[in-house]
mmCIF file of C-alpha atoms and ligand atoms in Angstrom:
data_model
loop_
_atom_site.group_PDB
_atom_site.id
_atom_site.type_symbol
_atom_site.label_atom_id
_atom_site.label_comp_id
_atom_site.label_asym_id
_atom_site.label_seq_id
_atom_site.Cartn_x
_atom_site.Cartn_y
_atom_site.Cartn_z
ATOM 1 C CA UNK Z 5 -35.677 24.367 -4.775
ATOM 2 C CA UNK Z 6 -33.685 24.772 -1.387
ATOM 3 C CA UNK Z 7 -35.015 23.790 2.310
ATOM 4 C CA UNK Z 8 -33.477 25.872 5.297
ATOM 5 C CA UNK Z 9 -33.068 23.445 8.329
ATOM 6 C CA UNK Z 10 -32.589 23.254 11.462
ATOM 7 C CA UNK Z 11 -30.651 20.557 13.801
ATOM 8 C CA UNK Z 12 -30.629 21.082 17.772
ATOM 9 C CA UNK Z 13 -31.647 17.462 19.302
ATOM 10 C CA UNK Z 14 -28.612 17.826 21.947
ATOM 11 C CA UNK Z 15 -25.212 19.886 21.939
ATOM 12 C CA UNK Z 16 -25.269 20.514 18.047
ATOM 13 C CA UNK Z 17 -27.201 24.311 17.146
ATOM 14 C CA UNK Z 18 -26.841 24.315 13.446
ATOM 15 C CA UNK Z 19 -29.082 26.041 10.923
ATOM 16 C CA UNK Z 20 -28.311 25.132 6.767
ATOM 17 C CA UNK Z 21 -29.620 26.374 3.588
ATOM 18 C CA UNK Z 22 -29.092 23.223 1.138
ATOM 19 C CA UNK Z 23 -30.540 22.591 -2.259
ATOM 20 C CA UNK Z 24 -30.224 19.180 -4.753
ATOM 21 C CA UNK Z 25 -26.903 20.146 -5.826
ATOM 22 C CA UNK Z 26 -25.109 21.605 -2.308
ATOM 23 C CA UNK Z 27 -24.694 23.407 0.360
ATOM 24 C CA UNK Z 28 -26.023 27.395 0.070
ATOM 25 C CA UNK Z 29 -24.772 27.975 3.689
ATOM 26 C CA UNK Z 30 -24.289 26.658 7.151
ATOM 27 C CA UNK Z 31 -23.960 28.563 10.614
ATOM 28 C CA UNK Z 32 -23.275 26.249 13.771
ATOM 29 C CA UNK Z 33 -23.086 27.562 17.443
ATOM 30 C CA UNK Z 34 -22.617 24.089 19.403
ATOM 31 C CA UNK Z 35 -22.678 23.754 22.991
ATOM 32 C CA UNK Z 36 -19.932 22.292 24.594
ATOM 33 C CA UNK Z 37 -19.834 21.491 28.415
ATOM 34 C CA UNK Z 38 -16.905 22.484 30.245
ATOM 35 C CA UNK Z 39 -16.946 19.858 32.568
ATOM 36 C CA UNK Z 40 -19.538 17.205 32.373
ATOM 37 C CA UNK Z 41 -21.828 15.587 30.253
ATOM 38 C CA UNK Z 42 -24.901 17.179 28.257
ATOM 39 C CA UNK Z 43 -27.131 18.795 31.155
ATOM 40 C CA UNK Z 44 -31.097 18.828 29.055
ATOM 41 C CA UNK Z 45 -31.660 21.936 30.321
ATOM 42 C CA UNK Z 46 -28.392 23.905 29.941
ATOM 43 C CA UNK Z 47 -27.995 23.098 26.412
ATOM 44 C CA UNK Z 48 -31.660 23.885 25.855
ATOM 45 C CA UNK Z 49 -30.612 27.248 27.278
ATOM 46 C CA UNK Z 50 -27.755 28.197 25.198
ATOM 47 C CA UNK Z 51 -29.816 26.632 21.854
ATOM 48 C CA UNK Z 52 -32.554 29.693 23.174
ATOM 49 C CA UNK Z 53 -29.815 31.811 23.884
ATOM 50 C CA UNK Z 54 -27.747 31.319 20.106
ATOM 51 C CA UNK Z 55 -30.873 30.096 17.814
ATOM 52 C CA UNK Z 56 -31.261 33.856 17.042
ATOM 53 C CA UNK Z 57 -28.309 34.276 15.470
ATOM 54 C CA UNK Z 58 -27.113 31.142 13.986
ATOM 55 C CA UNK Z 59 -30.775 31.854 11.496
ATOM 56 C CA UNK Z 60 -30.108 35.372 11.036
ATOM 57 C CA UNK Z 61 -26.391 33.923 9.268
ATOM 58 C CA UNK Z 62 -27.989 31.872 6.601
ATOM 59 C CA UNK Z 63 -30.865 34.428 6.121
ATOM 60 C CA UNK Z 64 -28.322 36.794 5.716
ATOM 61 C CA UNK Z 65 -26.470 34.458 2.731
ATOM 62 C CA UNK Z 66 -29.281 35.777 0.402
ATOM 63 C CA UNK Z 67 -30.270 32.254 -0.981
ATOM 64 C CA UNK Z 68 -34.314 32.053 -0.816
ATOM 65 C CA UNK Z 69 -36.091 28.754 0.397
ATOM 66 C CA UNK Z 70 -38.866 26.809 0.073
ATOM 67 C CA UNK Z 71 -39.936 25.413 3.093
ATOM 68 C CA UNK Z 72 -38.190 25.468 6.955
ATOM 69 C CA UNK Z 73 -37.227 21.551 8.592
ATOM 70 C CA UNK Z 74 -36.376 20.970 12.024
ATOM 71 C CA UNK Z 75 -34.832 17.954 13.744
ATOM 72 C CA UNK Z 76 -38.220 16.525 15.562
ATOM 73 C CA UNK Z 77 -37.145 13.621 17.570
ATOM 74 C CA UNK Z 78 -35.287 11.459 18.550
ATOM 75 C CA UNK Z 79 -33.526 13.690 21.039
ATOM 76 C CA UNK Z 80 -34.071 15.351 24.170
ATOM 77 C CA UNK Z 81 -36.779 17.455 24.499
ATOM 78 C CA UNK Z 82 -36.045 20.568 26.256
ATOM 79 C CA UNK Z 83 -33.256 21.211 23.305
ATOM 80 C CA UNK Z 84 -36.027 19.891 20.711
ATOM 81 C CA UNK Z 85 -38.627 22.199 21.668
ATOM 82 C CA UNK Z 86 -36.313 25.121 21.385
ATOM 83 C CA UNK Z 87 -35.539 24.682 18.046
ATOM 84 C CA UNK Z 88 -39.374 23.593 16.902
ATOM 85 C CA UNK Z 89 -40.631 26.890 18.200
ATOM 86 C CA UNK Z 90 -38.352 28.309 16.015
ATOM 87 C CA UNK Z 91 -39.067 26.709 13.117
ATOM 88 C CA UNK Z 92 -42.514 27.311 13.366
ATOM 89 C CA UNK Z 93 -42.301 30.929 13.343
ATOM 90 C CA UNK Z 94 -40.109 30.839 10.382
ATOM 91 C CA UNK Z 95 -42.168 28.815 8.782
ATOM 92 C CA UNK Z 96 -45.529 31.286 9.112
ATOM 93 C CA UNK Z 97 -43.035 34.159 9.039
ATOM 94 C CA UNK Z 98 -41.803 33.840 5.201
ATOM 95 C CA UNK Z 99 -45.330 31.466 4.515
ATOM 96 C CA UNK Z 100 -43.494 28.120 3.533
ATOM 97 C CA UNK Z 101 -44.315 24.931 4.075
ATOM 98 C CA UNK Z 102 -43.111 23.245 7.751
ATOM 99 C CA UNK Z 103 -40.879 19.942 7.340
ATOM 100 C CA UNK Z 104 -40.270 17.543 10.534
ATOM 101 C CA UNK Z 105 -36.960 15.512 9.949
ATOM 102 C CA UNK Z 106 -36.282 12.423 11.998
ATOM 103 C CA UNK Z 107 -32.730 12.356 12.966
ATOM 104 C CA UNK Z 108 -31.838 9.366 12.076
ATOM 105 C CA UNK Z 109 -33.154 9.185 8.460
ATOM 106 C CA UNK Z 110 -31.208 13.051 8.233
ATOM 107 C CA UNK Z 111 -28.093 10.989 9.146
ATOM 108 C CA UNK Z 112 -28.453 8.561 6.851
ATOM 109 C CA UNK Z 113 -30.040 10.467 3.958
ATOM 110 C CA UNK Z 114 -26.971 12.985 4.057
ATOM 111 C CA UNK Z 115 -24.137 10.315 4.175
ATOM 112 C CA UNK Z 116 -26.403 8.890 0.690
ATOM 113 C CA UNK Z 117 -26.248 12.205 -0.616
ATOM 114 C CA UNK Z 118 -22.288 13.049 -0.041
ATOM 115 C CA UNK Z 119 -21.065 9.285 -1.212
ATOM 116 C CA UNK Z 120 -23.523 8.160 -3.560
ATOM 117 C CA UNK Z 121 -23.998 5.103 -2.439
ATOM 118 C CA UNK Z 122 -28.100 3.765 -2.853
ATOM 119 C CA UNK Z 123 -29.310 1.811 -1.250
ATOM 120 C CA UNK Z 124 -26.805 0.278 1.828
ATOM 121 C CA UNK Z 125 -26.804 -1.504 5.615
ATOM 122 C CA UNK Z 126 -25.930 1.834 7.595
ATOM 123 C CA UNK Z 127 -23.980 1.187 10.900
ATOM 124 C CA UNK Z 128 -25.594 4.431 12.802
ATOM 125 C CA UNK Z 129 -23.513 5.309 15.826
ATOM 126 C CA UNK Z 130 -23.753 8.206 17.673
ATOM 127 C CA UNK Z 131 -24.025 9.521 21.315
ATOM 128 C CA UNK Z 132 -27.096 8.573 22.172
ATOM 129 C CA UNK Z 133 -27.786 5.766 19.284
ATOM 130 C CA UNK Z 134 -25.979 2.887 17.749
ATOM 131 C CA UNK Z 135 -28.269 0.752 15.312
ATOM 132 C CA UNK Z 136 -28.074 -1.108 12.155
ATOM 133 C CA UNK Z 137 -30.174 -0.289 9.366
ATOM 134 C CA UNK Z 138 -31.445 -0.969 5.760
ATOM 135 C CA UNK Z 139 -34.366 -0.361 3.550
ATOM 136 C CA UNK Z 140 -36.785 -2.784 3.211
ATOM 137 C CA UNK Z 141 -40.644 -2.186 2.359
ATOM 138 C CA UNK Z 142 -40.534 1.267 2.305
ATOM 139 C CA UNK Z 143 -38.656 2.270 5.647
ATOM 140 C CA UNK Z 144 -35.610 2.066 6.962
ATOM 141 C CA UNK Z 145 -35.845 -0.937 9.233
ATOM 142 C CA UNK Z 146 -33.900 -1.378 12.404
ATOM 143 C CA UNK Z 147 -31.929 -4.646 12.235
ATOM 144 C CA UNK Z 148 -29.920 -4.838 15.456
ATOM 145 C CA UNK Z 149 -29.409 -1.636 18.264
ATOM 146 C CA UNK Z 150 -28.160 -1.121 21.341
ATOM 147 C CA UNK Z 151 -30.166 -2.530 24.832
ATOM 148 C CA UNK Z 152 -28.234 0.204 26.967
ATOM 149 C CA UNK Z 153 -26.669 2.706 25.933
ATOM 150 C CA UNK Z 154 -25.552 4.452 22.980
ATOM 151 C CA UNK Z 155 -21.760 3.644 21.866
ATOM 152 C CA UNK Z 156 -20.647 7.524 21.864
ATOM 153 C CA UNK Z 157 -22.204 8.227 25.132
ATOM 154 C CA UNK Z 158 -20.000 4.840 26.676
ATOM 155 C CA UNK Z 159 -16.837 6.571 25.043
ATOM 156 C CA UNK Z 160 -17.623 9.507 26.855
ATOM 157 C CA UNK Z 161 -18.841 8.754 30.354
ATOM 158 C CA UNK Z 162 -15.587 6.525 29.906
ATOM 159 C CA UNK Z 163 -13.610 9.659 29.073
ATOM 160 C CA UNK Z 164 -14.466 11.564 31.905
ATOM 161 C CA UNK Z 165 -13.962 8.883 33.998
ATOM 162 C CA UNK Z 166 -10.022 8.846 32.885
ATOM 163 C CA UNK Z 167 -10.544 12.825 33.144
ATOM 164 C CA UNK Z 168 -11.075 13.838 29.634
ATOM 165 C CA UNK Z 169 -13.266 16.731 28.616
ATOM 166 C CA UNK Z 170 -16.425 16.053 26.883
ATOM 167 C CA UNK Z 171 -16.425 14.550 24.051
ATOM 168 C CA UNK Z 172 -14.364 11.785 24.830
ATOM 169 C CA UNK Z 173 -15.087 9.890 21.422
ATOM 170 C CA UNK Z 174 -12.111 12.090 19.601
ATOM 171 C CA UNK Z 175 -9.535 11.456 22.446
ATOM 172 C CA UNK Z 176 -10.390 8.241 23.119
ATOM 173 C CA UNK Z 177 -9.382 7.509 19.955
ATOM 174 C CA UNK Z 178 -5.786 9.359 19.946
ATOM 175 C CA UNK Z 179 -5.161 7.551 22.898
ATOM 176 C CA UNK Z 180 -6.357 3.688 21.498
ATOM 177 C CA UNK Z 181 -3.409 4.742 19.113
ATOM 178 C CA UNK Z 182 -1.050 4.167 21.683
ATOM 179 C CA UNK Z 183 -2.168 1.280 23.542
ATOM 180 C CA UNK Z 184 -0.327 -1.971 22.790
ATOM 181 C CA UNK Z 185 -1.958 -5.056 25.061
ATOM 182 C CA UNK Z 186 -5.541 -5.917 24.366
ATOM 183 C CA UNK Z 187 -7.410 -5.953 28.010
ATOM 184 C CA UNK Z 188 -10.194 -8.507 27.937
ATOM 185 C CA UNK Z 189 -13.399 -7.016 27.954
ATOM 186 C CA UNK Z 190 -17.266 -8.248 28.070
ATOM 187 C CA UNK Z 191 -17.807 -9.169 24.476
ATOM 188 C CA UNK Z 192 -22.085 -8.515 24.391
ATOM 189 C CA UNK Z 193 -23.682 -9.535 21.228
ATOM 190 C CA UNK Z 194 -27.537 -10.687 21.701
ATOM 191 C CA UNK Z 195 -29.217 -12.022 18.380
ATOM 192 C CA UNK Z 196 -28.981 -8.825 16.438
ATOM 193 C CA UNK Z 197 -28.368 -6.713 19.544
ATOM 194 C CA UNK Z 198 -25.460 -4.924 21.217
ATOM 195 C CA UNK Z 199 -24.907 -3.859 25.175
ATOM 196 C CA UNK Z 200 -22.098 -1.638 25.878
ATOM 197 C CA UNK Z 201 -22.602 -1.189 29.913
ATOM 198 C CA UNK Z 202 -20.823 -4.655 31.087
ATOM 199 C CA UNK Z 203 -17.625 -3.602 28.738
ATOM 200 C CA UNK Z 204 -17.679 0.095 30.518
ATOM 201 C CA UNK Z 205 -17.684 -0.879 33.997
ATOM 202 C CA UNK Z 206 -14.848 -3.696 32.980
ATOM 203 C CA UNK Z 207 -12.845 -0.930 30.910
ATOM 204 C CA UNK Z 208 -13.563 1.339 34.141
ATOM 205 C CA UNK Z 209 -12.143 -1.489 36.670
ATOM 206 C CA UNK Z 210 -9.167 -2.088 33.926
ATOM 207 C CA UNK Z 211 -8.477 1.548 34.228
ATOM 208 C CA UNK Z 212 -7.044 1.431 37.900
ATOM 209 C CA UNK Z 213 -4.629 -1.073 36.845
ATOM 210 C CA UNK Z 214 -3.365 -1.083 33.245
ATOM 211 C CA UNK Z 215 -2.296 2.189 30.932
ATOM 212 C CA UNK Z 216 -5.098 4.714 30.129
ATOM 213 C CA UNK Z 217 -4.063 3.399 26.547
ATOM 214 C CA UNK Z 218 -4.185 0.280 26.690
ATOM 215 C CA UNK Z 219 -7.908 0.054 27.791
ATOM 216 C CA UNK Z 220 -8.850 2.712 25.380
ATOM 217 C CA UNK Z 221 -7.291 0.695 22.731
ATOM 218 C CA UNK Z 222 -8.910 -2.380 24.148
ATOM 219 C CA UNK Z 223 -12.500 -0.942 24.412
ATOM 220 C CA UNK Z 224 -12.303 0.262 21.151
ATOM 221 C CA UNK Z 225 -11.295 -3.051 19.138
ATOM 222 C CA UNK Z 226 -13.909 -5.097 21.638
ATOM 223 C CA UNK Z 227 -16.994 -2.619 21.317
ATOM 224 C CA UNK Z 228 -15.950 -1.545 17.309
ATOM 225 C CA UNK Z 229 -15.774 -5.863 16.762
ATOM 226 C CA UNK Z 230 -19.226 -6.281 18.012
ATOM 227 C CA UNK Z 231 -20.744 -3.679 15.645
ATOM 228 C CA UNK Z 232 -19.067 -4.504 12.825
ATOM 229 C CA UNK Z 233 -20.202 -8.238 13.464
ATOM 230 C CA UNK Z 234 -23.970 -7.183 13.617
ATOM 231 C CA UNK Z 235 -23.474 -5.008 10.936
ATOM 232 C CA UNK Z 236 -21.877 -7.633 8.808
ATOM 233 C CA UNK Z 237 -24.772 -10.280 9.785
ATOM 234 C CA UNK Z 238 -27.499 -7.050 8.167
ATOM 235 C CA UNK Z 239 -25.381 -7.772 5.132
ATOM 236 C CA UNK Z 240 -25.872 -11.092 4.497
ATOM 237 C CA UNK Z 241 -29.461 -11.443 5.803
ATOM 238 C CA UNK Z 242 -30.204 -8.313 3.623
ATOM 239 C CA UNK Z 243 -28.173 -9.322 0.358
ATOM 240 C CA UNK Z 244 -27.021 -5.537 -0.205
ATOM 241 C CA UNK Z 245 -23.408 -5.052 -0.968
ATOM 242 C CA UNK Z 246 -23.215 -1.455 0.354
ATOM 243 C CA UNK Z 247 -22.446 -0.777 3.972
ATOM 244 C CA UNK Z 248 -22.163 3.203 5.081
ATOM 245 C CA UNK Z 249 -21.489 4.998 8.368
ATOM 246 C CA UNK Z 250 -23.418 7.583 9.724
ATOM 247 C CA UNK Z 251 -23.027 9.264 12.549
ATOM 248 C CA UNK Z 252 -20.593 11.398 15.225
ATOM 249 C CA UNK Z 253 -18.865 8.103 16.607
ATOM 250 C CA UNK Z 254 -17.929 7.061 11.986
ATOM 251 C CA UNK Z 255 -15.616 9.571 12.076
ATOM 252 C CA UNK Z 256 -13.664 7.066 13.756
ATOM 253 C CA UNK Z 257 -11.040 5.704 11.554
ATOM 254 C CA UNK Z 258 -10.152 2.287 13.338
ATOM 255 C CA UNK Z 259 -14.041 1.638 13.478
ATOM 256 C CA UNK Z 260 -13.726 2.418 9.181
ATOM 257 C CA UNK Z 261 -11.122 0.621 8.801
ATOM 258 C CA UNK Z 262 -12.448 -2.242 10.151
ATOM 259 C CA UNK Z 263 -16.110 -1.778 8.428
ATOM 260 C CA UNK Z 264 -13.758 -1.621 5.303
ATOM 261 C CA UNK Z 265 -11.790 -4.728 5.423
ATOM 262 C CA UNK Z 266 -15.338 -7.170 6.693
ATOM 263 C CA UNK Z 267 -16.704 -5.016 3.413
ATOM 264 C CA UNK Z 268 -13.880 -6.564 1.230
ATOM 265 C CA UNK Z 269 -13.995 -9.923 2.706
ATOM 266 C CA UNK Z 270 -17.287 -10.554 1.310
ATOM 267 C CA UNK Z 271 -17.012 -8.427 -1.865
ATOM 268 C CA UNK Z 272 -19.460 -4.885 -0.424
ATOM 269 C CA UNK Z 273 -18.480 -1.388 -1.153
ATOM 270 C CA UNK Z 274 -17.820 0.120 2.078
ATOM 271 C CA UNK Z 275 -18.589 4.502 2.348
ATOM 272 C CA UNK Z 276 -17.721 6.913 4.508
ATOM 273 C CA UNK Z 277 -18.760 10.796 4.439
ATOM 274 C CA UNK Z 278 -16.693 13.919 4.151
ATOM 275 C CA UNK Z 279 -15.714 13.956 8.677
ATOM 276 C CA UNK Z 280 -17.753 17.201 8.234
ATOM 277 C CA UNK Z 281 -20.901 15.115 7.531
ATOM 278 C CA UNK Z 282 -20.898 12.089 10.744
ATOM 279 C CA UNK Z 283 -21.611 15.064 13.499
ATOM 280 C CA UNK Z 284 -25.353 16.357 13.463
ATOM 281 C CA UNK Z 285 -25.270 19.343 11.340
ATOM 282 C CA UNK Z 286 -28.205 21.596 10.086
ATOM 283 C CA UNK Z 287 -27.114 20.571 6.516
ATOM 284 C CA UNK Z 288 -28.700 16.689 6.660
ATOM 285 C CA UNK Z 289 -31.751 18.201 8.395
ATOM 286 C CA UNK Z 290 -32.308 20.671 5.515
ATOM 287 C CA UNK Z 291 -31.342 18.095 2.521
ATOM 288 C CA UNK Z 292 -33.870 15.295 4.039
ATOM 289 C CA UNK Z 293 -36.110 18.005 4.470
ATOM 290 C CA UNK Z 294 -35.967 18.672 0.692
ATOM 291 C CA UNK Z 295 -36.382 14.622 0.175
ATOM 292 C CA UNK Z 296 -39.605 15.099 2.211
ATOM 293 C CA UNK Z 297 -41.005 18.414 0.614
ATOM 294 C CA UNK Z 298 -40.567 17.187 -2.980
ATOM 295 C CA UNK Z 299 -42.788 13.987 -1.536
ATOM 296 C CA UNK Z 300 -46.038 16.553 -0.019
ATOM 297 C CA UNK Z 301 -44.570 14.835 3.931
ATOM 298 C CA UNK Z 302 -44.930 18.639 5.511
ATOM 299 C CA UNK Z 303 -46.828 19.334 8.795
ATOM 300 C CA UNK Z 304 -49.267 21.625 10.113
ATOM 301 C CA UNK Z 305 -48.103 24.086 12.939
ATOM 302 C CA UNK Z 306 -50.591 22.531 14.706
ATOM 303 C CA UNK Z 307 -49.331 19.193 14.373
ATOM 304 C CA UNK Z 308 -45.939 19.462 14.886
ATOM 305 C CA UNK Z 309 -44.718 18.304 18.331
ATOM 306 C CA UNK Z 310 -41.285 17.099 18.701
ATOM 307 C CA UNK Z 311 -41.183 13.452 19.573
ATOM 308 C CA UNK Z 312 -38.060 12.785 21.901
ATOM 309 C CA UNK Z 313 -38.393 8.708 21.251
ATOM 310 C CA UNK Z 314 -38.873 9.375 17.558
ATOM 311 C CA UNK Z 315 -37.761 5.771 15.868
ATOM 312 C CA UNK Z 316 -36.670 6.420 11.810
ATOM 313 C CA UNK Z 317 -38.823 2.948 11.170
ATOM 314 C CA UNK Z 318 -41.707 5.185 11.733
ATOM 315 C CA UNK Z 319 -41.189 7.250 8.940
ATOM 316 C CA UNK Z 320 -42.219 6.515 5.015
ATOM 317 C CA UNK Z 321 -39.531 6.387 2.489
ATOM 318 C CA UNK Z 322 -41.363 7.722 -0.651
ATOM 319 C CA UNK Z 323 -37.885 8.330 -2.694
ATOM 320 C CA UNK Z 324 -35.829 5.172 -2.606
HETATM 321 P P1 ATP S 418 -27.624 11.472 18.147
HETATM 322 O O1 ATP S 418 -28.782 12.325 18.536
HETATM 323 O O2 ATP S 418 -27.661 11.027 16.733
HETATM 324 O O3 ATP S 418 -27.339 10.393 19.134
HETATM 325 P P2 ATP S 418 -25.411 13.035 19.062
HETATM 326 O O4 ATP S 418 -26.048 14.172 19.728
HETATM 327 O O5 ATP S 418 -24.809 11.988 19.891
HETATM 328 O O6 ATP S 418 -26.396 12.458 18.012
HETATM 329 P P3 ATP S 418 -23.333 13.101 17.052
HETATM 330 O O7 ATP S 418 -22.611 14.328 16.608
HETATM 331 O O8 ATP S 418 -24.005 12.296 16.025
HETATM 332 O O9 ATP S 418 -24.296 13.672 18.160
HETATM 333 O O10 ATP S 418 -22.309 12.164 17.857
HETATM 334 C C1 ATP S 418 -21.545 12.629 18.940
HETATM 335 C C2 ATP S 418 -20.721 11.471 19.485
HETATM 336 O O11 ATP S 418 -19.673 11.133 18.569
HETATM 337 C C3 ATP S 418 -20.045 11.757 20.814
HETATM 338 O O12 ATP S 418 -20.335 10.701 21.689
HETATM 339 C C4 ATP S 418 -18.540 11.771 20.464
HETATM 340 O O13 ATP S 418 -17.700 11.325 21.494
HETATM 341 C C5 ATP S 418 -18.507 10.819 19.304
HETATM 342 N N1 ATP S 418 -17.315 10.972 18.457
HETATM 343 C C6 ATP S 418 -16.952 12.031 17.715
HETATM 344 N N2 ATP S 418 -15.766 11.808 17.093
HETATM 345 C C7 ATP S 418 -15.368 10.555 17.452
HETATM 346 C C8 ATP S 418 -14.225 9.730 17.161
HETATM 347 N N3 ATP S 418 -13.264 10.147 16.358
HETATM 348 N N4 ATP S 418 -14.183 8.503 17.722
HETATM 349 C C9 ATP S 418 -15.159 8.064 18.530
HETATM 350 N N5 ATP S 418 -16.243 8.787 18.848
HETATM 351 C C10 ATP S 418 -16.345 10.015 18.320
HETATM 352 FE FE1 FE2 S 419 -26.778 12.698 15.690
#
């Protein structure tokens, strides 16, 4: 049984062929902006532009499949419509069944599948999301998110503030590795809840006075402290003992780090993915997609908008 999927929500065009046991083959075409942030309509242009043939390279691979997933929401919608339309022909094209993934769940269903781990509080952060979530009653609730804005997206609008190219995330990070002084920042943790804006306008006002790496450092230990505090609260509400990271803004390796040593302090197994796996990749979209087709969740062409504000609690979880 194999799934081919597609992923496009924002600047990630990736198409996947994936069955239970790996990867059959991958083709990625992502857009990056030369100067700027993510423009909707742009990156919905070169997704139209590439979706052709990033398919045709998996097709090509040979391996057969079973039914065709696509990334339906949460994302934005000019880039999600691209990539539904195609699914949907490939879907009536070679007569399989149609498969809409949520995001999220792809996410955290693929960082399951590459560490094992069952059933665990996942610390979600990515561009546009940061949230904590676990299982409970047959969905993956959300136990604390962001009021503002996502964690990645603050990283980078704070990037090319300082004049670094989009994604900022990645060189934010080199950078933090430098900085010695910790800046005092707007610590924002409400009930369960994050809010990142306060700390970016401080870290932005910081900027015109102290080292670029000093207030990199200093927004990363402030902003990483608060999720790994909400995260850590999920934990003991929740009882579970496994904590994973999911998304672009994991591959951090301060932000692991920490997750690793509040996982330690209270006895948890803490799990990371192969770096390959925290970006959005066509890969999770096609192995959640085989998670749904094994439990009859498929959709008729008819019924298959995208959903931009697509929230993973709205999905069933049949197989955990
Ligand atoms: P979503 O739709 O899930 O919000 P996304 O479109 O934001 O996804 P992802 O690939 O999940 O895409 O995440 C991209 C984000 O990850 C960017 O904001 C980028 O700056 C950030 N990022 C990537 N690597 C790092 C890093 N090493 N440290 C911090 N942030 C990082
Ligand atoms: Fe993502």
């Amino acid at each position: 049984e194999k799934v081919l999927g597609i992923e496009g929500t924002a600047w990630s065009l990736s198409a996947a062929i994936v069955g239970w046991d790996k990867v059959y083959a991958e083709a990625s075409n992502p857009y990056i902006p030369e100067t700027g942030g993510i423009h909707p309509m742009v990156a919905a242009q070169h997704h139209a532009t590439h979706i052709g043939e990033v398919i045709r390279k998996v097709i090509e691979s040979g391996e057969e499949f079973d039914g065709v997933a696509f990334s339906q929401g949460p994302g934005l919608g000019p880039c999600l419509r691209t990539v539904a339309t195609a699914a949907r022909a490939l879907s009536l094209a070679y007569d399989v069944p149609l498969i809409g993934v949520n995001h999220c769940v792809a996410h955290i269903e693929v960082g399951r599948w590459q560490t094992g781990c069952r059933d665990p509080v996942t610390l979600y952060v990515s561009g546009a999301n940061s949230q904590v979530l676990a299982f409970r009653a047959g969905r993956y609730r959300i136990f604390g998110e962001t009021l503002d804005i996502g964690i990645g997206n603050a990283l980078d609008k704070f990037g090319r503030f300082i004049g670094l190219q989009h994604p900022g995330g990645p060189k934010i990070e080199a950078l933090a590795r430098e900085g010695k002084n910790y800046i005092h920042m707007p610590y924002v943790v409400k009930g369960m809840d994050l809010s990142f804006s306060g700390m970016m306008s401080a870290a932005k006002e910081a900027a015109a006075v102290h080292p670029k790496e000093d207030v990199c450092f200093s927004l990363q230990e402030n902003a990483f402290a608060m999720l790994v505090e909400v995260t850590e609260r999920a934990m003991a509400h929740t009882g579970k003992d496994e904590c994973l990271i999911a998304g672009g803004v994991g591959a951090n390796s301060r932000l692991q780090q920490m997750l690793d040593t509040m996982c330690k302090a209270r006895g948890a197994k803490f799990y990371a993915p192969p770096k390959k796996y925290f970006g959005d990749n066509g890969s999770m979209i096609a192995y959640t997609g085989l998670l749904q087709l094994k439990h009859g969740m498929t959709l008729p062409v008819e019924d298959s908008a995208v959903n931009p504000c697509f929230r993973p609690d709205e999905v069933d979880i049949p197989w955990l």
